[in-house]
């Protein structure tokens, strides 16, 4: 099941249906059925009409037609121009929109976060998805469970906010919490209505995917080539690049399309089911995917998945899987979210694509924690439409044909430079080399062995017994590790410093201008007197004056940063975004977190004691004995923090070099206390709650999710910090321990009475 929950990256772009189901009936002939003369005449007439209405609307404030009628005219014009691009003109009313923002895009905070989806790769994962739903909601085995199954469009997600039934804002997903305001651009997309009908709620945020169809994509690339501009690698990139144009007139020339599939902030919902909301979207003038279907049970889901996969090549746009969503919205609400993924939906990805090519070299990449990873350099090959020239080889055992436990993989066949290999790519995941054709191995190719020194700093690279990974021992002196740490520090989900990408970080490091995170914040001041600063940075290759100025502004903006982002940015081993958020919420302030880690004074000692109870054993924290040291105990008591993680965090703080780098950094950056999740006036907000024993009315998962939604912290073990123990049937040693510590203990019924159903 591990795979099924891997977080999904935002992926992909979509396409155009010849005859969208449910689209409003079109009295006029299809744009592509008109001969050029007729098309030209109609285009000319529409341009005149639209120019007339524009004039009335913008200059005389006296429109003669409704917004919906105006929209229909404009949509018709765009469709005709798309079908007959020889008549495109920059002066067409389809191309003229309000002025683009002068600089970058304004940021938009999403009132409701834009989430990603967990993945399923196999029928077992899908069965497990339903089993989890049934457990969570404590459904009887004969209770039917209905879903919608809809293609997962490979494009760019977009949130459209309608206030008073008018489109007032369009925003990209960004990091899920904050996106970019691309309203002017979205208005140029014909498939996005300007207004909603009277029966739609006054406030409604429609979300969906902007994509480009294959035919439009190839026409665009042909035009790009003719204009001497760079071609787009795939339709998704073309859609993203077109949507994020600073000049909306350029977006207007790009044939973008839109499928609506979900929503954000709403005043009320038009239906009680996912399928009902999709039907309402259609009635409001949006396109929804014609392959979306309401189905009961996992077998029906799998059959529809097979059908969509078989249709895939004929759709005319990219999809990379099928999304299953629980149809009943009340059940969706009860299930809620875990981290940034809904528990009630999953993306069932298509089987991977494969291709054969030649392994030209095996390079070593040094990661931010010093891990040496072999990387395959391949003769470029198209794998399912994407050109692949690099693939991961995981670690040296993988190259040698051995798995994690020493067992043979590929029947023990090793990989050598010069080999013909099979490459596999699944959706947005990094391609892998999965097999080698020994019959095509050239004579004289040599066995590949991992270097025993770090290729970046020359320090010994050591492989500890029992470890799959060889690590550089150079620590801070290793430039590769330092650069990787810096890249991570500025990356989108960490400090998110716009304008500091891979190339810029590498250049600044090479010049010696930025060697550790703190240096980023002193960069501007170190560049000499005011005025010359921008010039100096701008003089570097690949920089311009504008980008240098923007960078300094972006850096300034990050002197205050949310604690969870800051913790994530430190690049502590095993601390991903979810864990960083857990730590931030648990300790609330940087000061409290750092003080506790320093007080702990070093990694957690390993103990072999058994956990006190066997219930709900899926979380490692349940099995960890509470340490005597209270700082360890606090760390381990956080639900979701296991021993490996606790050790990594404490080791990070115990390292003198890290301590120094942190001290430098904190002179410039102030991590801000994390807003408590969903601040509520619930009696359990801010309390630490432990569940034990068997609950009868709620599943353990739902009880925990509900407690967290009310602002409580749920912990796996009882300590002096526990506020409430909820004891179900047959509670054991946790109940005894709580009694000994004088902790308030509630039955399941007491708990439900306290927090409500
Ligand atoms: S629903 C709460 N439905 O996939 C669920 N997403 O990995 C939110 N996507 O960011 C998403 N087709 O950009 C949903 N039919 C579909 C989708 C879809 C494509 C994208 C979307 C989202 C990403 C999640």
XYZ file of C-alpha atoms and ligand atoms in Angstrom:
781
model
C 0.000 0.000 0.000
C 3.001 2.254 0.425
C 2.929 3.170 -3.228
C -0.700 3.978 -3.248
C -0.152 6.754 -0.781
C 2.873 8.315 -2.411
C 2.060 11.923 -2.852
C 1.252 12.819 -6.388
C 2.852 15.712 -8.114
C 0.604 17.959 -9.935
C 0.744 16.574 -13.427
C -0.568 16.908 -16.849
C -2.570 18.306 -19.780
C -5.746 17.526 -21.618
C -7.852 17.801 -24.628
C -10.659 18.413 -26.763
C -13.696 16.327 -27.340
C -15.178 16.534 -30.778
C -18.698 16.635 -29.377
C -18.700 17.361 -25.680
C -21.575 15.639 -23.944
C -23.960 18.053 -22.403
C -22.450 21.068 -24.118
C -25.105 23.614 -25.019
C -26.605 22.917 -28.415
C -24.877 24.989 -31.039
C -27.137 26.305 -33.761
C -24.249 27.590 -35.907
C -22.261 25.140 -37.996
C -19.139 23.646 -36.450
C -16.212 26.020 -36.955
C -14.119 23.388 -38.725
C -16.948 22.517 -41.122
C -17.028 26.014 -42.634
C -15.102 26.681 -45.783
C -12.465 29.415 -45.441
C -14.558 32.029 -47.201
C -17.575 31.510 -44.989
C -15.357 31.427 -41.910
C -13.678 34.684 -42.899
C -17.014 36.385 -43.399
C -18.403 35.222 -40.085
C -15.178 36.165 -38.278
C -15.304 39.669 -39.754
C -18.901 40.075 -38.715
C -18.292 38.798 -35.181
C -15.328 41.128 -34.788
C -17.444 44.067 -35.737
C -20.252 43.060 -33.390
C -17.886 42.433 -30.475
C -16.043 45.702 -31.058
C -19.400 47.467 -30.939
C -20.373 45.772 -27.643
C -16.932 46.406 -26.165
C -17.329 50.052 -26.930
C -20.770 50.198 -25.315
C -19.636 48.267 -22.278
C -16.253 49.857 -21.555
C -16.680 53.391 -22.777
C -20.349 54.113 -22.404
C -21.198 51.791 -19.552
C -24.292 50.956 -21.558
C -24.241 47.335 -22.650
C -26.956 46.174 -25.023
C -26.444 42.448 -24.511
C -26.154 40.241 -21.422
C -22.774 38.925 -20.382
C -23.865 35.453 -21.392
C -24.715 36.603 -24.916
C -21.417 38.470 -25.123
C -19.615 35.324 -23.948
C -21.309 33.220 -26.566
C -20.249 35.596 -29.324
C -16.704 35.687 -28.090
C -16.567 31.930 -27.737
C -17.785 31.519 -31.294
C -15.146 33.937 -32.559
C -12.376 32.136 -30.668
C -13.540 28.788 -31.974
C -13.610 30.076 -35.550
C -10.175 31.623 -35.197
C -8.805 28.419 -33.716
C -10.222 26.369 -36.593
C -9.027 28.868 -39.209
C -5.811 30.309 -37.786
C -4.939 31.983 -41.109
C -7.411 34.700 -40.110
C -5.904 35.348 -36.678
C -5.163 38.977 -36.063
C -3.672 40.803 -33.125
C -6.397 43.399 -33.541
C -9.240 40.922 -33.125
C -11.446 41.588 -30.075
C -10.626 38.004 -29.107
C -7.047 39.108 -28.508
C -7.517 42.380 -26.726
C -7.937 42.232 -22.986
C -7.120 44.388 -19.992
C -3.516 45.390 -19.385
C -1.261 42.705 -17.967
C 0.269 43.267 -14.548
C 3.575 45.038 -14.914
C 5.627 42.625 -12.926
C 5.133 38.946 -12.258
C 1.803 37.755 -10.967
C 0.177 38.847 -7.748
C -0.138 36.104 -5.161
C -3.534 34.720 -4.239
C -4.241 32.897 -0.989
C -6.609 30.008 -1.583
C -9.534 30.181 0.832
C -9.651 26.376 0.624
C -6.329 24.656 -0.039
C -5.756 23.061 -3.424
C -4.870 19.466 -2.761
C -3.002 16.728 -4.506
C -4.046 13.092 -4.735
C -2.598 9.846 -3.457
C -1.826 7.244 -6.114
C -2.960 3.707 -6.750
C -0.977 1.590 -9.188
C -2.726 -1.773 -9.006
C -6.140 -3.354 -8.429
C -4.932 -4.278 -4.926
C -4.338 -0.606 -4.192
C -7.885 0.159 -5.330
C -9.367 -2.589 -3.154
C -7.337 -1.261 -0.260
C -8.698 2.235 -0.970
C -12.244 0.950 -0.560
C -11.311 -1.160 2.464
C -9.921 1.950 4.119
C -13.113 3.870 3.378
C -15.211 1.076 4.853
C -13.038 0.906 7.973
C -13.027 4.648 8.411
C -16.779 5.023 8.049
C -17.467 1.675 9.764
C -19.705 0.555 6.885
C -21.259 -2.880 6.876
C -19.952 -5.173 4.117
C -23.254 -5.056 2.220
C -23.499 -1.249 2.201
C -22.914 -0.123 -1.398
C -20.217 2.482 -1.973
C -20.580 4.719 -5.016
C -17.830 6.725 -6.660
C -17.263 8.926 -9.628
C -14.446 7.784 -11.877
C -13.071 10.466 -14.159
C -9.936 10.809 -16.286
C -6.999 12.469 -14.565
C -6.201 15.271 -16.928
C -2.526 16.028 -17.444
C -2.654 19.818 -17.397
C -2.501 22.707 -14.961
C -5.028 23.139 -12.201
C -6.902 26.412 -11.996
C -9.299 27.892 -9.424
C -12.029 30.172 -10.788
C -13.785 32.385 -8.280
C -17.253 33.641 -9.119
C -18.737 36.371 -6.950
C -22.205 37.580 -7.774
C -22.010 34.942 -10.553
C -19.251 36.831 -12.322
C -15.711 35.576 -12.737
C -13.648 37.770 -10.414
C -10.451 35.785 -9.991
C -8.507 32.917 -11.510
C -5.562 31.471 -9.628
C -3.047 28.705 -10.237
C -2.445 26.104 -7.593
C 1.039 27.310 -6.584
C 2.003 25.463 -3.434
C -1.621 24.634 -2.674
C -2.031 27.502 -0.206
C -0.850 30.415 -2.312
C -1.075 30.543 -6.099
C -0.719 33.160 -8.807
C -3.389 35.503 -9.991
C -3.894 34.750 -13.675
C -7.363 36.263 -14.017
C -6.678 38.267 -17.179
C -5.285 35.148 -18.839
C -8.136 32.888 -17.782
C -10.621 35.355 -19.258
C -9.127 34.672 -22.675
C -10.024 30.967 -22.464
C -13.241 30.437 -24.387
C -14.287 27.417 -22.314
C -14.291 29.437 -19.102
C -17.622 31.261 -18.684
C -17.505 34.907 -17.602
C -20.777 34.547 -15.748
C -22.827 31.817 -14.094
C -26.596 31.471 -14.487
C -29.065 32.882 -11.958
C -29.568 29.584 -10.118
C -25.875 29.246 -9.257
C -24.812 30.283 -5.732
C -23.585 33.880 -5.421
C -20.152 32.745 -4.204
C -18.691 29.703 -5.896
C -15.173 28.639 -6.748
C -15.002 26.159 -9.616
C -11.770 24.216 -9.992
C -10.503 22.191 -12.866
C -7.734 21.644 -15.346
C -6.441 23.850 -18.139
C -4.962 21.749 -20.918
C -4.001 21.760 -24.561
C -5.206 19.233 -27.134
C -2.623 17.427 -29.266
C -3.686 19.056 -32.523
C -3.432 22.533 -30.993
C -0.132 21.619 -29.388
C 1.466 20.578 -32.655
C 0.104 23.639 -34.458
C 1.545 25.818 -31.711
C 4.945 24.150 -31.952
C 4.959 24.581 -35.719
C 4.191 28.274 -35.254
C 6.887 28.540 -32.583
C 9.423 26.959 -34.932
C 8.462 29.347 -37.748
C 8.885 32.286 -35.401
C 12.278 30.955 -34.308
C 10.940 30.390 -30.778
C 11.533 27.375 -28.584
C 9.237 24.398 -28.973
C 7.331 23.117 -25.948
C 8.298 19.667 -24.712
C 4.737 18.431 -24.233
C 1.141 19.694 -24.141
C 1.233 20.128 -20.379
C 4.247 22.444 -20.556
C 2.612 24.316 -23.389
C -0.567 24.759 -21.317
C 1.362 25.894 -18.242
C 3.575 28.237 -20.251
C 0.589 29.705 -22.065
C -1.430 30.264 -18.913
C 1.468 31.930 -17.149
C 2.120 34.627 -19.729
C 2.562 38.086 -18.304
C 0.894 39.455 -21.403
C -2.625 38.034 -21.597
C -2.706 38.809 -25.310
C -0.266 35.955 -25.782
C -2.448 33.615 -23.728
C -5.369 34.655 -25.902
C -3.571 33.284 -28.957
C -3.016 29.925 -27.313
C -5.818 27.401 -27.738
C -6.320 26.477 -24.084
C -9.231 24.391 -22.888
C -10.746 23.698 -19.500
C -12.472 20.782 -17.739
C -14.244 21.518 -14.444
C -14.056 18.739 -11.826
C -14.052 20.087 -8.269
C -14.584 23.199 -6.173
C -13.029 25.371 -3.484
C -14.839 27.929 -1.358
C -18.591 27.833 -1.954
C -21.616 29.485 -0.438
C -23.599 26.281 -0.920
C -23.281 23.187 -3.067
C -25.736 22.537 -5.889
C -25.996 18.797 -5.081
C -25.264 16.184 -2.442
C -23.000 14.057 -4.575
C -19.869 14.470 -6.665
C -21.784 13.359 -9.760
C -24.547 15.856 -8.964
C -22.059 18.714 -8.750
C -20.530 17.703 -12.088
C -24.003 17.805 -13.639
C -24.520 21.293 -12.197
C -21.171 22.424 -13.650
C -22.378 21.337 -17.074
C -25.651 23.152 -16.624
C -23.676 26.283 -15.732
C -21.793 26.142 -19.033
C -18.579 24.362 -18.049
C -17.203 21.365 -19.843
C -16.900 18.287 -17.689
C -15.157 15.205 -18.917
C -17.487 13.013 -20.982
C -15.858 9.881 -19.564
C -16.716 10.802 -15.964
C -19.105 8.221 -14.572
C -20.841 7.286 -11.333
C -20.125 3.659 -10.402
C -20.653 1.300 -7.500
C -17.898 -0.894 -6.124
C -14.257 -1.405 -6.976
C -14.863 -3.940 -9.761
C -16.839 -1.334 -11.680
C -14.054 1.190 -11.076
C -11.464 -1.202 -12.459
C -13.602 -1.941 -15.524
C -14.020 1.782 -16.209
C -10.271 2.269 -15.738
C -9.655 -0.370 -18.414
C -12.141 1.323 -20.734
C -10.564 4.753 -20.285
C -7.092 3.299 -20.768
C -8.261 1.722 -24.028
C -9.714 5.084 -25.146
C -6.628 6.988 -24.106
C -4.922 7.107 -27.492
C -8.096 8.417 -29.159
C -8.891 11.208 -26.707
C -6.641 13.761 -28.356
C -5.246 15.017 -25.052
C -3.056 13.677 -22.275
C -4.429 11.872 -19.270
C -2.322 9.882 -16.850
C -4.836 7.899 -14.864
C -8.352 7.798 -13.506
C -9.448 9.657 -10.376
C -11.915 7.865 -8.092
C -13.902 10.056 -5.721
C -16.401 8.977 -3.113
C -19.722 10.128 -4.563
C -21.546 11.023 -1.327
C -20.411 14.460 -0.182
C -21.393 13.824 3.445
C -18.975 10.892 3.423
C -16.293 13.049 1.810
C -16.715 15.530 4.647
C -16.482 12.849 7.305
C -13.325 11.413 5.802
C -11.543 14.730 5.365
C -7.865 15.043 4.545
C -4.560 13.729 5.591
C -1.751 16.194 5.053
C -2.462 17.573 1.567
C -4.483 14.663 0.235
C -8.147 13.799 0.582
C -8.858 10.391 2.121
C -11.924 10.073 -0.105
C -10.187 10.214 -3.492
C -7.310 8.485 -5.221
C -5.613 8.671 -8.630
C -5.320 5.253 -10.268
C -2.383 5.699 -12.613
C -2.005 3.921 -15.925
C 0.564 1.228 -16.417
C 3.960 2.589 -17.141
C 5.380 3.049 -20.610
C 8.606 1.395 -21.694
C 11.257 1.826 -24.362
C 14.650 0.391 -25.262
C 17.837 2.435 -25.566
C 21.571 2.430 -24.878
C 23.169 3.135 -21.518
C 25.873 5.637 -22.476
C 27.330 6.380 -19.065
C 26.767 5.932 -15.359
C 27.345 9.137 -13.429
C 27.311 9.670 -9.709
C 25.093 12.303 -8.161
C 25.743 13.427 -4.617
C 22.581 14.266 -2.715
C 22.101 16.770 0.068
C 22.668 14.164 2.765
C 25.782 12.872 0.974
C 24.172 9.809 -0.616
C 25.946 8.755 -3.808
C 23.354 7.770 -6.414
C 24.271 6.265 -9.758
C 22.374 7.910 -12.603
C 21.981 6.433 -16.074
C 22.838 8.693 -19.008
C 20.870 7.312 -21.905
C 20.793 7.738 -25.630
C 17.685 9.954 -25.766
C 14.544 7.923 -26.379
C 10.845 8.719 -26.389
C 8.988 6.875 -23.648
C 5.278 7.397 -24.087
C 5.789 10.767 -25.744
C 8.404 12.174 -23.366
C 12.064 12.255 -24.335
C 14.109 10.576 -21.648
C 17.883 10.878 -21.411
C 18.449 10.268 -17.698
C 17.099 7.583 -15.414
C 17.622 6.625 -11.834
C 19.691 3.571 -10.934
C 18.885 3.858 -7.200
C 22.132 2.573 -5.679
C 25.161 0.439 -6.469
C 23.401 -2.836 -5.630
C 20.722 -2.023 -8.151
C 23.378 -1.645 -10.852
C 24.915 -4.933 -9.739
C 21.547 -6.748 -9.979
C 20.934 -7.099 -6.243
C 17.895 -5.981 -4.263
C 17.674 -4.441 -0.787
C 18.081 -7.791 0.965
C 20.827 -9.064 -1.313
C 18.311 -11.021 -3.419
C 18.854 -11.086 -7.187
C 16.913 -8.612 -9.290
C 16.708 -8.921 -13.101
C 17.758 -12.492 -12.316
C 21.053 -11.040 -11.177
C 21.925 -9.303 -14.470
C 24.155 -6.295 -13.845
C 24.203 -3.106 -15.903
C 27.242 -1.928 -17.820
C 28.045 1.139 -19.865
C 27.319 0.227 -23.498
C 24.411 -2.081 -22.619
C 21.046 -2.006 -24.331
C 18.522 -1.388 -21.562
C 14.801 -1.162 -21.029
C 13.560 2.143 -19.625
C 10.265 2.571 -17.837
C 8.351 5.715 -17.048
C 5.198 5.878 -14.970
C 3.395 9.205 -15.131
C 5.337 11.931 -13.420
C 7.780 9.618 -11.685
C 11.513 9.693 -12.562
C 12.224 7.081 -15.261
C 13.961 3.866 -14.251
C 16.207 1.399 -16.011
C 14.470 -1.909 -15.413
C 16.258 -4.475 -17.498
C 19.181 -5.211 -19.769
C 19.406 -7.257 -22.947
C 22.492 -9.409 -22.449
C 22.298 -10.712 -26.022
C 23.088 -7.187 -27.196
C 25.929 -6.520 -24.759
C 28.971 -5.396 -26.775
C 32.220 -7.320 -26.294
C 34.683 -5.989 -23.778
C 32.326 -3.808 -21.716
C 33.513 -3.512 -18.182
C 31.845 -4.306 -14.897
C 30.717 -1.081 -13.222
C 31.935 -0.441 -9.700
C 30.970 2.443 -7.488
C 33.704 4.951 -6.704
C 34.876 4.814 -3.089
C 35.563 8.511 -2.919
C 33.111 11.311 -3.427
C 33.372 12.606 -7.007
C 32.629 16.124 -5.777
C 35.042 16.540 -2.846
C 37.299 13.490 -2.852
C 36.387 12.490 0.697
C 35.974 8.789 1.366
C 32.507 7.555 0.465
C 31.528 4.902 2.947
C 28.872 2.257 2.934
C 27.882 1.212 6.426
C 26.947 -2.430 6.941
C 23.259 -2.969 6.452
C 22.926 0.256 4.412
C 22.097 0.271 0.723
C 23.573 3.704 0.260
C 27.163 4.834 0.077
C 27.674 8.247 1.619
C 30.250 10.977 1.209
C 31.900 11.705 4.539
C 32.867 15.239 3.521
C 29.933 16.887 5.320
C 30.112 20.634 4.992
C 33.295 20.624 2.920
C 31.569 18.740 0.134
C 30.425 21.252 -2.467
C 27.858 18.879 -3.959
C 26.124 18.413 -0.612
C 26.274 22.126 0.087
C 24.751 23.008 -3.288
C 22.024 20.389 -2.905
C 21.199 21.702 0.559
C 20.979 25.234 -0.806
C 18.754 24.125 -3.669
C 16.481 22.401 -1.209
C 16.497 25.441 1.069
C 15.207 27.769 -1.659
C 12.870 25.250 -3.326
C 9.180 25.831 -3.749
C 7.900 23.993 -0.704
C 10.749 25.279 1.467
C 11.679 28.994 1.500
C 10.285 29.357 -2.032
C 12.660 32.051 -3.226
C 11.563 32.997 -6.721
C 14.476 33.492 -9.093
C 16.878 31.168 -7.283
C 16.730 28.023 -9.363
C 19.251 25.250 -9.838
C 21.426 27.251 -12.234
C 21.508 30.374 -10.088
C 22.325 28.473 -6.904
C 25.142 26.639 -8.667
C 26.549 29.862 -10.107
C 26.399 31.725 -6.794
C 28.035 28.804 -5.037
C 30.809 28.498 -7.632
C 31.604 32.183 -7.295
C 31.761 31.764 -3.533
C 29.004 34.328 -3.047
C 26.580 31.933 -1.392
C 27.977 29.020 0.557
C 25.326 28.512 3.215
C 21.688 29.577 3.562
C 22.527 32.662 5.656
C 24.604 34.028 2.752
C 21.469 34.423 0.660
C 20.241 37.053 3.065
C 23.481 39.021 3.116
C 23.951 38.855 -0.636
C 22.495 42.273 -1.392
C 24.427 44.034 1.381
C 27.689 42.387 0.350
C 27.356 43.652 -3.190
C 28.791 47.027 -2.313
C 27.183 50.437 -2.397
C 23.569 50.926 -3.338
C 23.113 51.156 -7.088
C 25.967 48.899 -8.036
C 24.353 45.855 -6.399
C 21.910 45.030 -9.077
C 24.512 45.677 -11.802
C 26.949 43.246 -10.267
C 24.441 40.458 -10.063
C 23.026 41.374 -13.447
C 26.509 41.076 -14.963
C 26.524 37.332 -14.344
C 25.748 35.139 -17.282
C 22.057 34.396 -17.579
C 20.990 37.258 -15.339
C 19.423 40.532 -16.300
C 18.814 43.702 -14.394
C 15.173 42.840 -13.874
C 15.890 39.352 -12.573
C 18.539 40.685 -10.182
C 16.131 43.283 -8.814
C 13.364 40.718 -8.504
C 15.642 38.340 -6.669
C 16.508 40.897 -4.015
C 12.821 41.614 -3.534
C 12.031 37.887 -3.272
C 14.771 37.406 -0.670
C 13.507 40.288 1.434
C 10.058 38.758 1.432
C 11.376 35.578 3.018
C 12.869 37.093 6.135
C 9.724 35.939 7.843
C 8.590 32.443 7.059
C 6.165 29.896 8.476
C 7.837 27.604 10.999
C 6.886 24.432 9.100
C 8.507 25.715 5.898
C 11.595 26.704 7.841
C 11.921 23.274 9.452
C 11.388 21.579 6.092
C 13.974 23.877 4.461
C 16.694 22.728 6.870
C 16.837 19.478 4.938
C 16.986 17.218 7.981
C 17.015 13.576 6.907
C 13.553 11.986 6.868
C 11.853 15.327 7.548
C 9.494 15.899 4.646
C 6.778 18.503 4.468
C 4.248 16.515 6.460
C 6.672 15.853 9.284
C 7.828 19.456 9.281
C 4.214 20.518 9.709
C 3.739 18.015 12.535
C 6.801 19.329 14.329
C 5.801 22.948 13.817
C 2.322 22.349 15.186
C 3.556 20.337 18.076
C 6.195 22.797 19.283
C 4.451 25.940 17.975
C 7.536 28.194 18.030
C 11.072 27.829 16.764
C 12.401 28.720 20.194
C 10.470 25.926 21.876
C 11.446 23.416 19.201
C 15.150 24.286 19.200
C 15.334 24.433 22.995
C 13.746 20.992 23.291
C 16.088 19.519 20.704
C 19.154 20.991 22.391
C 17.970 19.848 25.810
C 17.676 16.336 24.437
C 21.391 16.551 23.806
C 21.808 13.880 21.148
C 20.191 11.058 19.309
C 17.639 8.857 20.993
C 19.129 5.729 22.477
C 17.854 2.524 21.054
C 15.835 0.425 23.442
C 14.287 -2.905 22.724
C 11.388 -2.825 25.173
C 8.052 -3.830 23.728
C 5.142 -1.479 23.223
C 2.560 -1.636 25.945
C -0.371 -2.522 23.743
C -0.806 -4.026 20.347
C -3.784 -2.026 19.208
C -3.673 0.144 16.107
C -0.096 -0.870 15.493
C 0.255 0.792 12.109
C 2.103 3.804 13.475
C 5.683 3.299 14.573
C 5.127 5.724 17.424
C 2.766 3.231 19.033
C 5.606 0.808 19.466
C 8.154 3.146 20.901
C 8.735 3.158 24.594
C 8.570 6.568 26.170
C 12.124 7.579 26.918
C 13.189 8.877 30.287
C 14.432 12.103 28.754
C 11.325 14.319 28.467
C 12.499 15.961 25.227
C 12.785 12.548 23.594
C 9.453 11.587 25.024
C 7.766 14.674 23.584
C 9.240 14.067 20.159
C 8.271 10.408 20.142
C 4.810 11.106 21.489
C 3.920 13.095 18.373
C 1.652 10.856 16.374
C 3.552 10.120 13.182
C 7.057 10.541 14.608
C 8.935 7.269 14.824
C 12.361 6.434 16.132
C 14.284 6.824 12.870
C 12.880 10.265 12.450
C 13.491 11.286 16.060
C 17.087 10.123 15.748
C 17.611 12.095 12.577
C 16.210 15.286 14.085
C 18.278 14.998 17.247
C 21.414 14.118 15.285
C 20.904 17.219 13.189
C 20.799 19.448 16.261
C 23.716 17.669 17.914
C 26.003 18.511 14.979
C 28.189 21.552 15.670
C 28.326 22.597 12.012
C 24.576 22.593 11.734
C 24.345 24.586 14.945
C 26.677 27.233 13.498
C 24.854 27.443 10.172
C 21.555 27.758 12.026
C 22.877 30.534 14.225
C 24.006 32.464 11.135
C 20.685 31.918 9.446
C 18.554 32.936 12.405
C 20.260 36.306 12.425
C 18.326 37.015 9.202
C 15.208 34.877 9.207
C 12.388 34.802 11.717
C 10.354 31.573 11.642
C 6.788 32.507 12.484
C 4.680 30.462 14.856
C 2.368 28.199 13.012
C -1.303 29.122 12.999
C -3.099 26.433 14.978
C -5.022 24.222 12.589
C -8.646 25.271 12.227
C -8.786 27.327 15.393
C -12.087 26.348 16.949
C -13.846 26.995 20.189
C -14.073 23.263 20.686
C -13.380 22.094 24.247
C -10.573 19.922 22.891
C -8.739 22.608 20.862
C -5.076 22.661 21.831
C -5.425 19.527 23.985
C -3.308 16.402 23.596
C -5.529 13.373 23.211
C -4.666 9.667 23.219
C -7.059 6.974 21.979
C -6.718 3.472 23.314
C -8.674 0.214 23.254
C -11.374 -0.667 20.749
C -13.854 2.040 19.809
C -17.368 0.867 18.974
C -19.101 3.851 17.368
C -16.295 5.436 15.377
C -13.313 3.936 13.642
C -9.982 4.870 15.188
C -9.111 6.780 12.027
C -12.281 8.834 12.071
C -11.974 9.578 15.787
C -8.444 10.790 15.268
C -9.262 12.823 12.156
C -12.188 14.481 13.926
C -10.070 15.342 16.984
C -7.440 16.925 14.747
C -10.037 18.870 12.820
C -11.169 20.337 16.154
C -7.637 21.510 16.896
C -6.541 18.694 19.212
C -3.183 16.955 18.962
C -3.461 13.203 18.814
C -0.603 11.323 20.368
C 0.294 7.656 20.315
C 1.428 7.340 23.894
C 0.488 8.583 27.333
C 2.804 11.010 29.096
C 2.551 13.880 31.547
C 1.642 16.056 28.525
C -1.497 14.060 27.759
C -4.722 15.949 28.538
C -7.364 13.374 27.688
C -7.294 9.619 27.320
C -10.240 8.152 25.418
C -10.492 4.531 26.484
C -12.515 2.060 24.428
C -13.166 -1.560 25.219
C -10.339 -3.678 26.574
C -7.999 -0.754 27.091
C -4.801 -1.936 28.717
C -1.649 -0.397 30.021
C -2.273 3.084 28.608
C -5.377 3.294 30.762
C -3.388 2.234 33.827
C -0.660 4.700 33.072
C -3.153 7.541 32.614
C -4.744 6.672 35.954
C -1.328 6.702 37.623
C -0.589 10.133 36.127
C -4.030 11.462 37.078
C -5.038 12.130 33.463
C -8.677 12.746 32.578
C -10.098 9.556 31.105
C -13.230 9.435 28.951
C -15.286 6.596 27.549
C -16.122 6.653 23.864
C -19.642 7.932 24.659
C -18.232 10.702 26.896
C -15.936 11.698 24.060
C -18.760 11.860 21.513
C -20.848 13.848 23.968
C -17.925 16.280 24.349
C -17.098 16.829 20.677
C -20.457 16.047 19.082
C -21.265 13.470 16.438
S -9.576 16.290 -8.014
C -9.325 17.094 -3.777
N -9.987 15.463 -10.443
O -4.485 16.122 -10.376
C -9.014 16.556 -5.094
N -7.860 16.358 -9.931
O -2.836 15.077 -8.113
C -8.436 17.560 -5.990
N -6.326 16.462 -11.814
O -4.003 19.068 -8.594
C -8.212 17.146 -7.345
N -7.691 15.609 -13.296
O -4.491 19.271 -11.070
C -9.101 15.994 -9.596
N -10.507 14.733 -12.574
C -9.639 15.265 -11.725
C -8.344 15.645 -12.118
C -7.479 16.183 -11.184
C -6.490 16.120 -13.087
C -5.089 17.029 -11.253
C -5.277 18.292 -10.461
C -4.743 18.024 -9.097
C -3.889 16.823 -9.336
C -3.858 15.971 -8.094
